[in-house]
Amino acid sequence: MKRKGIWKRGVVVSGIMLAMNLSGCSFFVKKDSGNTDIQSVRQESENADKTVMKRSKSEEKEAEEILEICSKTYAKAEKEGKLDDLEMIRDLIKELGEKGFTAVDSENQVNMTEYEKLIQFSEKAEAKKNGRMTVVEVAKGGSCIIRNMETHDGIVNMIRSYCIYENGKLKQSSEDIYRTESWEYTEDGHLMFSGRLAFEGSYEVTRNEIMEYMAYRVLSLDETCRELNRKYILPIGYERNNMFLTDWSEEEFAELDFYDMFDLFYQENHTANGEFTFGNAMGTSAVYLISKEKFEPVIKSKFKISSEVLQSKTVYYPCEEVYEYKPRGLEETEYPEYPYPEVIGYVNNDDGTLTLKVQAVFPYRGVSKAYIHEVTVRDTKDGGIQYVGNRIIEPINNPEIRWHVPRLTRTEWEELYGDN
């Protein structure tokens, strides 16, 4: 059941064309070029200061060897239908490490090989000494990025070659040479860096600037922590929900937004774009009335909560036995740059629950520890997962580190759409 009105105001959506060769922990942001005269002056300045870097013969030979190793692995994986398989990525990184290469996966799910070389390189950069090294970044789907890095006088330059597996061969799709604008090896073992990309020699992505924001987990992480992250935390993440941004428990759900939880877990069980999704109602002031039989099982599949408590935390009409539901609109759209979680510790509790210590890594802001929180979970007898609580240990202490946009309050919504 749906009540629906159309926004009266016009909306102009500025298209942001993102590079097609994204990696999991790499973020791209386009910056407007502005006035053409200013752009011309800026372009002349950039051309004068353009980063000049070339691969040495040994680095060229390394690149050929890397491509050969990756190509053989991807060819085998393609035949077996495992181009998106994590174990394939793990085996490939292991093989590259055995050949002496520093290698990592694009989603930071596998420990970096030969990571000491990257630490030593970062130490040289900080000490303003000269140094060179190569990092291989492999990804699902049959792609990889080869980064040749050099440092001198505290400056880090980079050749970034993006290669993709097509028609049985691994070929270079684009190459970019840039000077990093930020470079930091953090105390907790992350490398954070950023730079401007142009993708020269490839298709024209845009005439405006594109920034790449990168985060590598350099120090090894316990494999159990990684598995727990993939099982409990990554499926939720930090996008369009506040489950991990506020303190709550089964005794007091506090500010936990169950409408965001419905969005998240309803889509989990409906692979197609469901009738209640954000995208389906975007641009309208839609109001749905969802039956108790449809709404409550979605929430109760992940939380130990009574119908009475859930009804008190939402808008519920007891006579009709329906929940009022409003999809997120444009006013509730978040900026599309999010941190990603890393489980860095865990405790098995006496009551059968598990408490995970989670660190939010935010490449876009160049911070490896945006904040730290603890998440308690419970496995159910039927193989499901219940979320028991969240507690902020080290809060966000930088006002510039923000991404979440809460849903409109009832009053705010009425002010915007009350006449529709």
Tab-separated table of C-alpha atoms in Angstrom:
chain	number	residue	atom	x	y	z
A	1	MET	CA	0.000	0.000	0.000
A	2	LYS	CA	1.489	3.341	-0.963
A	3	ARG	CA	0.703	7.003	-0.693
A	4	LYS	CA	2.701	9.082	-3.090
A	5	GLY	CA	3.297	12.704	-3.991
A	6	ILE	CA	5.738	14.321	-6.408
A	7	TRP	CA	8.291	16.930	-5.364
A	8	LYS	CA	7.381	20.351	-6.682
A	9	ARG	CA	10.886	21.690	-6.863
A	10	GLY	CA	13.160	20.957	-9.806
A	11	VAL	CA	16.266	18.892	-9.145
A	12	VAL	CA	19.471	19.117	-11.138
A	13	VAL	CA	21.789	16.194	-10.526
A	14	SER	CA	25.420	16.869	-11.433
A	15	GLY	CA	26.892	13.798	-13.030
A	16	ILE	CA	30.133	12.555	-11.553
A	17	MET	CA	31.907	10.309	-13.985
A	18	LEU	CA	34.062	7.899	-12.078
A	19	ALA	CA	36.989	6.025	-13.510
A	20	MET	CA	36.123	2.527	-14.588
A	21	ASN	CA	39.263	1.045	-13.107
A	22	LEU	CA	38.367	1.469	-9.449
A	23	SER	CA	39.797	-0.718	-6.731
A	24	GLY	CA	38.115	-1.667	-3.481
A	25	CYS	CA	40.034	0.637	-1.186
A	26	SER	CA	40.693	3.289	-3.776
A	27	PHE	CA	38.415	6.300	-3.980
A	28	PHE	CA	38.050	8.755	-6.850
A	29	VAL	CA	36.610	12.280	-6.673
A	30	LYS	CA	36.182	14.719	-9.539
A	31	LYS	CA	36.905	18.416	-8.954
A	32	ASP	CA	35.349	21.087	-11.181
A	33	SER	CA	37.706	22.898	-13.491
A	34	GLY	CA	35.998	26.282	-13.089
A	35	ASN	CA	36.680	29.329	-15.283
A	36	THR	CA	38.363	28.430	-18.589
A	37	ASP	CA	40.886	31.303	-18.365
A	38	ILE	CA	41.916	30.214	-14.894
A	39	GLN	CA	42.013	26.643	-16.172
A	40	SER	CA	44.417	27.605	-18.973
A	41	VAL	CA	46.773	29.322	-16.534
A	42	ARG	CA	46.558	26.354	-14.212
A	43	GLN	CA	47.230	23.953	-17.090
A	44	GLU	CA	50.359	25.884	-18.096
A	45	SER	CA	51.582	25.730	-14.515
A	46	GLU	CA	50.827	22.024	-14.287
A	47	ASN	CA	52.633	21.334	-17.556
A	48	ALA	CA	55.690	23.172	-16.248
A	49	ASP	CA	55.663	21.128	-13.049
A	50	LYS	CA	54.577	17.890	-14.670
A	51	THR	CA	55.914	14.819	-12.936
A	52	VAL	CA	58.591	13.086	-14.975
A	53	MET	CA	59.258	9.466	-14.084
A	54	LYS	CA	60.321	6.489	-16.159
A	55	ARG	CA	60.665	2.833	-15.369
A	56	SER	CA	64.150	1.415	-15.261
A	57	LYS	CA	65.002	-1.642	-17.351
A	58	SER	CA	64.799	-3.830	-14.263
A	59	GLU	CA	61.352	-2.416	-13.459
A	60	GLU	CA	60.220	-3.100	-17.019
A	61	LYS	CA	61.391	-6.694	-16.604
A	62	GLU	CA	59.568	-6.903	-13.259
A	63	ALA	CA	56.363	-5.669	-14.887
A	64	GLU	CA	56.607	-8.349	-17.569
A	65	GLU	CA	57.082	-11.039	-14.933
A	66	ILE	CA	54.149	-9.725	-12.890
A	67	LEU	CA	51.875	-9.723	-15.927
A	68	GLU	CA	52.914	-13.262	-16.810
A	69	ILE	CA	52.204	-14.554	-13.293
A	70	CYS	CA	48.839	-12.784	-13.079
A	71	SER	CA	47.848	-13.791	-16.602
A	72	LYS	CA	48.416	-17.503	-15.943
A	73	THR	CA	46.433	-17.330	-12.703
A	74	TYR	CA	43.542	-15.451	-14.297
A	75	ALA	CA	43.445	-17.834	-17.270
A	76	LYS	CA	43.122	-20.817	-14.935
A	77	ALA	CA	40.556	-18.998	-12.786
A	78	GLU	CA	38.492	-18.083	-15.839
A	79	LYS	CA	38.259	-21.720	-16.918
A	80	GLU	CA	37.178	-22.699	-13.396
A	81	GLY	CA	34.757	-19.775	-13.039
A	82	LYS	CA	36.748	-18.351	-10.120
A	83	LEU	CA	37.763	-14.871	-11.302
A	84	ASP	CA	35.894	-13.407	-8.315
A	85	ASP	CA	37.120	-16.009	-5.838
A	86	LEU	CA	38.957	-14.771	-2.742
A	87	GLU	CA	41.071	-17.916	-2.564
A	88	MET	CA	42.279	-17.260	-6.109
A	89	ILE	CA	43.347	-13.775	-5.019
A	90	ARG	CA	45.044	-15.204	-1.940
A	91	ASP	CA	46.996	-17.775	-3.966
A	92	LEU	CA	48.039	-15.148	-6.524
A	93	ILE	CA	49.321	-12.789	-3.838
A	94	LYS	CA	51.207	-15.664	-2.213
A	95	GLU	CA	52.866	-16.551	-5.527
A	96	LEU	CA	53.842	-12.929	-6.163
A	97	GLY	CA	55.312	-12.765	-2.669
A	98	GLU	CA	57.326	-15.922	-3.254
A	99	LYS	CA	58.814	-14.189	-6.307
A	100	GLY	CA	59.873	-11.292	-4.085
A	101	PHE	CA	57.112	-8.827	-4.977
A	102	THR	CA	55.219	-6.592	-2.578
A	103	ALA	CA	51.604	-7.511	-3.316
A	104	VAL	CA	48.197	-6.700	-1.839
A	105	ASP	CA	44.581	-7.106	-2.909
A	106	SER	CA	42.414	-4.128	-3.799
A	107	GLU	CA	39.943	-4.818	-0.979
A	108	ASN	CA	42.568	-5.311	1.758
A	109	GLN	CA	41.319	-8.818	2.542
A	110	VAL	CA	44.694	-10.578	2.258
A	111	ASN	CA	47.896	-9.804	4.140
A	112	MET	CA	50.468	-7.883	2.111
A	113	THR	CA	53.536	-9.835	1.018
A	114	GLU	CA	57.049	-8.404	1.389
A	115	TYR	CA	55.513	-5.536	3.383
A	116	GLU	CA	58.868	-4.685	4.959
A	117	LYS	CA	59.957	-3.173	1.634
A	118	LEU	CA	57.079	-0.698	1.734
A	119	ILE	CA	57.874	0.259	5.325
A	120	GLN	CA	61.516	0.847	4.382
A	121	PHE	CA	60.427	2.911	1.374
A	122	SER	CA	58.186	5.051	3.599
A	123	GLU	CA	61.064	5.562	6.030
A	124	LYS	CA	63.227	6.793	3.148
A	125	ALA	CA	60.476	9.181	2.054
A	126	GLU	CA	60.192	10.579	5.570
A	127	ALA	CA	63.986	10.920	5.840
A	128	LYS	CA	64.097	12.592	2.377
A	129	LYS	CA	66.344	9.851	1.025
A	130	ASN	CA	66.211	8.291	-2.435
A	131	GLY	CA	64.361	5.046	-3.021
A	132	ARG	CA	62.356	3.014	-5.528
A	133	MET	CA	60.012	0.046	-5.276
A	134	THR	CA	57.110	-1.739	-6.959
A	135	VAL	CA	53.727	-2.660	-5.479
A	136	VAL	CA	51.280	-5.036	-7.170
A	137	GLU	CA	47.599	-4.547	-6.382
A	138	VAL	CA	45.438	-7.441	-7.577
A	139	ALA	CA	41.659	-7.498	-7.809
A	140	LYS	CA	38.727	-9.763	-8.508
A	141	GLY	CA	37.462	-10.015	-12.049
A	142	GLY	CA	40.915	-10.317	-13.570
A	143	SER	CA	42.621	-6.976	-13.119
A	144	CYS	CA	45.668	-5.573	-11.392
A	145	ILE	CA	47.480	-2.300	-10.817
A	146	ILE	CA	51.270	-2.098	-10.938
A	147	ARG	CA	52.621	0.874	-9.016
A	148	ASN	CA	56.244	1.859	-9.562
A	149	MET	CA	57.199	4.320	-6.845
A	150	GLU	CA	60.191	6.591	-6.385
A	151	THR	CA	61.039	9.000	-3.589
A	152	HIS	CA	63.557	11.822	-3.349
A	153	ASP	CA	63.709	14.975	-1.228
A	154	GLY	CA	60.593	13.838	0.644
A	155	ILE	CA	58.559	13.642	-2.586
A	156	VAL	CA	56.877	10.436	-3.765
A	157	ASN	CA	56.205	9.964	-7.487
A	158	MET	CA	54.325	7.067	-8.970
A	159	ILE	CA	53.652	5.287	-12.261
A	160	ARG	CA	50.220	3.680	-11.980
A	161	SER	CA	49.518	1.046	-14.645
A	162	TYR	CA	46.063	-0.497	-14.701
A	163	CYS	CA	45.852	-3.878	-16.444
A	164	ILE	CA	42.805	-5.970	-17.233
A	165	TYR	CA	42.388	-9.581	-18.334
A	166	GLU	CA	40.510	-9.861	-21.630
A	167	ASN	CA	40.391	-12.510	-24.334
A	168	GLY	CA	42.919	-14.689	-22.583
A	169	LYS	CA	45.507	-11.942	-22.080
A	170	LEU	CA	46.364	-9.403	-19.390
A	171	LYS	CA	46.841	-6.051	-21.084
A	172	GLN	CA	47.506	-2.504	-19.931
A	173	SER	CA	44.308	-0.469	-20.074
A	174	SER	CA	45.624	2.859	-18.778
A	175	GLU	CA	48.712	4.437	-17.290
A	176	ASP	CA	49.148	7.530	-15.192
A	177	ILE	CA	52.171	9.264	-13.685
A	178	TYR	CA	51.574	11.474	-10.696
A	179	ARG	CA	53.135	13.051	-7.643
A	180	THR	CA	51.410	12.109	-4.415
A	181	GLU	CA	49.799	15.016	-2.606
A	182	SER	CA	49.733	13.127	0.675
A	183	TRP	CA	51.745	10.166	1.941
A	184	GLU	CA	51.643	8.793	5.474
A	185	TYR	CA	52.595	5.506	7.054
A	186	THR	CA	50.520	5.391	10.233
A	187	GLU	CA	51.367	4.016	13.659
A	188	ASP	CA	48.755	1.277	13.264
A	189	GLY	CA	50.343	-0.065	10.080
A	190	HIS	CA	48.428	1.584	7.235
A	191	LEU	CA	49.778	3.470	4.256
A	192	MET	CA	47.519	6.380	3.276
A	193	PHE	CA	48.250	8.346	0.109
A	194	SER	CA	46.504	10.405	-2.551
A	195	GLY	CA	47.219	12.007	-5.904
A	196	ARG	CA	45.695	13.477	-9.065
A	197	LEU	CA	45.027	11.155	-11.974
A	198	ALA	CA	44.746	12.010	-15.665
A	199	PHE	CA	44.656	8.510	-17.208
A	200	GLU	CA	46.833	9.622	-20.092
A	201	GLY	CA	47.023	7.269	-23.032
A	202	SER	CA	43.601	5.861	-22.225
A	203	TYR	CA	40.027	6.905	-22.871
A	204	GLU	CA	39.114	10.422	-21.802
A	205	VAL	CA	37.357	10.108	-18.460
A	206	THR	CA	36.830	13.829	-17.909
A	207	ARG	CA	38.652	17.104	-18.422
A	208	ASN	CA	38.343	17.850	-14.744
A	209	GLU	CA	40.672	16.646	-12.009
A	210	ILE	CA	40.266	13.188	-10.529
A	211	MET	CA	41.703	12.488	-7.107
A	212	GLU	CA	42.677	9.009	-6.009
A	213	TYR	CA	42.590	8.285	-2.268
A	214	MET	CA	44.304	5.050	-1.257
A	215	ALA	CA	44.677	2.951	1.878
A	216	TYR	CA	46.856	-0.144	2.186
A	217	ARG	CA	46.907	-2.376	5.228
A	218	VAL	CA	50.679	-2.935	5.446
A	219	LEU	CA	51.111	-4.820	8.722
A	220	SER	CA	49.581	-8.289	8.810
A	221	LEU	CA	46.167	-8.790	10.397
A	222	ASP	CA	45.003	-11.957	12.128
A	223	GLU	CA	43.105	-14.107	9.617
A	224	THR	CA	40.328	-14.799	12.114
A	225	CYS	CA	39.766	-11.051	12.400
A	226	ARG	CA	39.432	-10.854	8.625
A	227	GLU	CA	36.941	-13.739	8.549
A	228	LEU	CA	34.860	-12.184	11.325
A	229	ASN	CA	34.857	-8.886	9.469
A	230	ARG	CA	33.582	-10.518	6.281
A	231	LYS	CA	30.882	-12.412	8.166
A	232	TYR	CA	29.517	-9.803	10.580
A	233	ILE	CA	30.672	-6.261	9.778
A	234	LEU	CA	31.331	-5.761	6.060
A	235	PRO	CA	27.780	-6.797	5.042
A	236	ILE	CA	26.478	-3.866	7.133
A	237	GLY	CA	29.209	-1.285	6.619
A	238	TYR	CA	28.742	2.433	7.197
A	239	GLU	CA	26.581	3.381	4.214
A	240	ARG	CA	23.042	4.712	4.817
A	241	ASN	CA	22.687	3.303	8.338
A	242	ASN	CA	23.734	4.192	11.888
A	243	MET	CA	24.067	0.704	13.358
A	244	PHE	CA	27.757	1.254	14.096
A	245	LEU	CA	27.564	5.012	14.692
A	246	THR	CA	25.549	5.080	17.909
A	247	ASP	CA	25.511	3.262	21.241
A	248	TRP	CA	22.689	0.747	21.596
A	249	SER	CA	21.923	-2.654	23.113
A	250	GLU	CA	19.092	-5.182	23.286
A	251	GLU	CA	17.988	-3.555	26.532
A	252	GLU	CA	17.974	-0.049	25.018
A	253	PHE	CA	17.992	0.362	21.245
A	254	ALA	CA	18.303	4.132	21.722
A	255	GLU	CA	18.819	5.967	18.388
A	256	LEU	CA	19.203	2.899	16.172
A	257	ASP	CA	17.216	3.603	12.994
A	258	PHE	CA	15.107	0.551	12.201
A	259	TYR	CA	14.004	1.984	8.872
A	260	ASP	CA	17.612	1.938	7.686
A	261	MET	CA	17.828	-1.594	9.056
A	262	PHE	CA	14.742	-2.540	7.045
A	263	ASP	CA	16.341	-1.109	3.893
A	264	LEU	CA	19.499	-3.093	4.511
A	265	PHE	CA	18.036	-6.457	5.445
A	266	TYR	CA	15.040	-6.366	3.113
A	267	GLN	CA	17.400	-5.995	0.146
A	268	GLU	CA	19.567	-8.787	1.549
A	269	ASN	CA	16.681	-11.194	0.957
A	270	HIS	CA	15.472	-9.618	-2.282
A	271	THR	CA	18.154	-9.654	-4.975
A	272	ALA	CA	16.103	-7.565	-7.401
A	273	ASN	CA	15.331	-3.911	-6.718
A	274	GLY	CA	12.453	-4.337	-4.270
A	275	GLU	CA	9.374	-2.151	-4.066
A	276	PHE	CA	10.591	-0.460	-0.878
A	277	THR	CA	14.112	0.448	-1.977
A	278	PHE	CA	15.808	3.841	-1.958
A	279	GLY	CA	16.368	3.857	-5.718
A	280	ASN	CA	12.825	2.835	-6.586
A	281	ALA	CA	11.264	5.824	-4.783
A	282	MET	CA	14.008	8.421	-5.300
A	283	GLY	CA	12.605	11.742	-6.510
A	284	THR	CA	9.192	11.161	-4.920
A	285	SER	CA	7.676	11.738	-1.487
A	286	ALA	CA	6.463	8.155	-1.315
A	287	VAL	CA	4.871	6.789	1.839
A	288	TYR	CA	4.320	3.055	2.148
A	289	LEU	CA	2.138	1.140	4.570
A	290	ILE	CA	3.837	-2.208	5.109
A	291	SER	CA	2.006	-5.033	6.806
A	292	LYS	CA	3.191	-6.276	10.157
A	293	GLU	CA	3.701	-9.726	8.614
A	294	LYS	CA	6.136	-8.308	6.068
A	295	PHE	CA	7.983	-5.670	8.138
A	296	GLU	CA	8.628	-7.413	11.450
A	297	PRO	CA	10.291	-10.622	10.182
A	298	VAL	CA	12.912	-8.546	8.358
A	299	ILE	CA	13.918	-6.791	11.591
A	300	LYS	CA	13.490	-9.777	13.888
A	301	SER	CA	15.751	-11.884	11.670
A	302	LYS	CA	18.679	-9.725	12.843
A	303	PHE	CA	17.610	-8.373	16.245
A	304	LYS	CA	16.158	-9.877	19.406
A	305	ILE	CA	13.305	-7.397	19.749
A	306	SER	CA	9.633	-7.652	20.675
A	307	SER	CA	6.850	-6.355	18.459
A	308	GLU	CA	5.927	-3.833	21.148
A	309	VAL	CA	9.417	-2.333	21.297
A	310	LEU	CA	9.757	-2.248	17.520
A	311	GLN	CA	6.391	-0.525	17.191
A	312	SER	CA	7.454	2.087	19.743
A	313	LYS	CA	10.577	2.832	17.689
A	314	THR	CA	8.674	3.300	14.427
A	315	VAL	CA	5.351	4.664	13.170
A	316	TYR	CA	2.841	1.855	13.615
A	317	TYR	CA	-0.923	1.845	13.054
A	318	PRO	CA	-2.383	-0.853	15.357
A	319	CYS	CA	-5.877	-0.862	13.866
A	320	GLU	CA	-4.575	-1.624	10.376
A	321	GLU	CA	-1.540	-3.548	11.700
A	322	VAL	CA	0.775	-1.740	9.308
A	323	TYR	CA	4.049	0.164	9.602
A	324	GLU	CA	4.477	3.544	7.949
A	325	TYR	CA	7.635	3.623	5.864
A	326	LYS	CA	9.221	6.485	3.929
A	327	PRO	CA	12.187	5.718	1.640
A	328	ARG	CA	15.152	8.054	1.782
A	329	GLY	CA	14.807	11.041	-0.554
A	330	LEU	CA	17.336	13.417	-2.081
A	331	GLU	CA	17.547	15.469	1.131
A	332	GLU	CA	18.738	12.306	2.863
A	333	THR	CA	21.360	11.397	0.266
A	334	GLU	CA	24.864	10.879	1.644
A	335	TYR	CA	28.123	11.989	0.067
A	336	PRO	CA	29.358	8.814	-1.664
A	337	GLU	CA	32.633	8.457	0.220
A	338	TYR	CA	32.601	6.039	3.129
A	339	PRO	CA	35.078	4.466	5.527
A	340	TYR	CA	35.437	0.710	5.571
A	341	PRO	CA	35.670	-1.523	8.671
A	342	GLU	CA	38.558	-3.627	9.934
A	343	VAL	CA	38.092	-6.034	12.822
A	344	ILE	CA	41.243	-5.697	14.913
A	345	GLY	CA	40.277	-7.841	17.909
A	346	TYR	CA	37.561	-10.089	19.335
A	347	VAL	CA	36.386	-11.678	22.596
A	348	ASN	CA	34.217	-14.774	23.058
A	349	ASN	CA	31.800	-13.941	25.869
A	350	ASP	CA	30.497	-16.374	28.500
A	351	ASP	CA	26.902	-15.916	27.321
A	352	GLY	CA	27.732	-17.228	23.853
A	353	THR	CA	27.966	-13.845	22.189
A	354	LEU	CA	31.017	-12.484	20.412
A	355	THR	CA	32.346	-8.934	20.782
A	356	LEU	CA	34.375	-7.495	17.906
A	357	LYS	CA	36.667	-4.488	18.107
A	358	VAL	CA	36.322	-2.554	14.855
A	359	GLN	CA	38.376	0.260	13.369
A	360	ALA	CA	36.928	2.502	10.643
A	361	VAL	CA	39.493	3.268	7.907
A	362	PHE	CA	38.640	6.348	5.823
A	363	PRO	CA	40.831	6.735	2.704
A	364	TYR	CA	38.950	9.820	1.492
A	365	ARG	CA	39.973	11.692	4.647
A	366	GLY	CA	43.415	10.108	4.790
A	367	VAL	CA	42.855	8.604	8.243
A	368	SER	CA	43.360	4.975	9.193
A	369	LYS	CA	41.369	5.353	12.416
A	370	ALA	CA	38.305	7.542	11.953
A	371	TYR	CA	36.890	5.969	15.113
A	372	ILE	CA	36.786	2.656	16.994
A	373	HIS	CA	33.702	0.766	18.136
A	374	GLU	CA	32.740	-2.596	19.617
A	375	VAL	CA	30.045	-4.739	18.042
A	376	THR	CA	28.459	-7.670	19.880
A	377	VAL	CA	26.833	-10.431	17.821
A	378	ARG	CA	25.156	-13.775	18.382
A	379	ASP	CA	24.949	-16.795	16.079
A	380	THR	CA	21.502	-18.399	15.975
A	381	LYS	CA	20.706	-22.103	15.853
A	382	ASP	CA	19.359	-21.821	12.320
A	383	GLY	CA	22.666	-20.405	11.055
A	384	GLY	CA	21.613	-16.776	11.193
A	385	ILE	CA	23.145	-13.748	12.892
A	386	GLN	CA	21.689	-11.464	15.546
A	387	TYR	CA	23.221	-8.079	16.302
A	388	VAL	CA	23.259	-7.558	20.064
A	389	GLY	CA	24.783	-4.118	20.518
A	390	ASN	CA	27.271	-1.445	19.515
A	391	ARG	CA	29.466	0.758	21.690
A	392	ILE	CA	31.706	3.634	20.616
A	393	ILE	CA	35.149	3.317	22.225
A	394	GLU	CA	37.052	6.126	20.516
A	395	PRO	CA	34.622	8.623	18.932
A	396	ILE	CA	35.137	10.705	15.816
A	397	ASN	CA	37.025	13.774	17.029
A	398	ASN	CA	37.377	15.620	13.725
A	399	PRO	CA	34.320	17.618	12.538
A	400	GLU	CA	35.427	17.147	8.918
A	401	ILE	CA	35.104	13.375	9.221
A	402	ARG	CA	31.441	12.817	8.468
A	403	TRP	CA	29.378	10.976	5.906
A	404	HIS	CA	26.135	9.818	7.516
A	405	VAL	CA	22.911	11.727	6.890
A	406	PRO	CA	20.025	10.800	9.231
A	407	ARG	CA	16.542	10.339	7.854
A	408	LEU	CA	14.226	13.331	8.047
A	409	THR	CA	12.264	13.650	11.262
A	410	ARG	CA	8.490	13.530	10.996
A	411	THR	CA	8.349	17.335	11.378
A	412	GLU	CA	11.012	17.902	8.709
A	413	TRP	CA	9.239	15.557	6.324
A	414	GLU	CA	5.882	17.302	6.835
A	415	GLU	CA	7.468	20.695	6.174
A	416	LEU	CA	8.858	19.441	2.859
A	417	TYR	CA	6.036	17.255	1.596
A	418	GLY	CA	3.024	17.976	3.763
A	419	ASP	CA	1.098	19.632	0.927
A	420	ASN	CA	1.616	16.758	-1.530
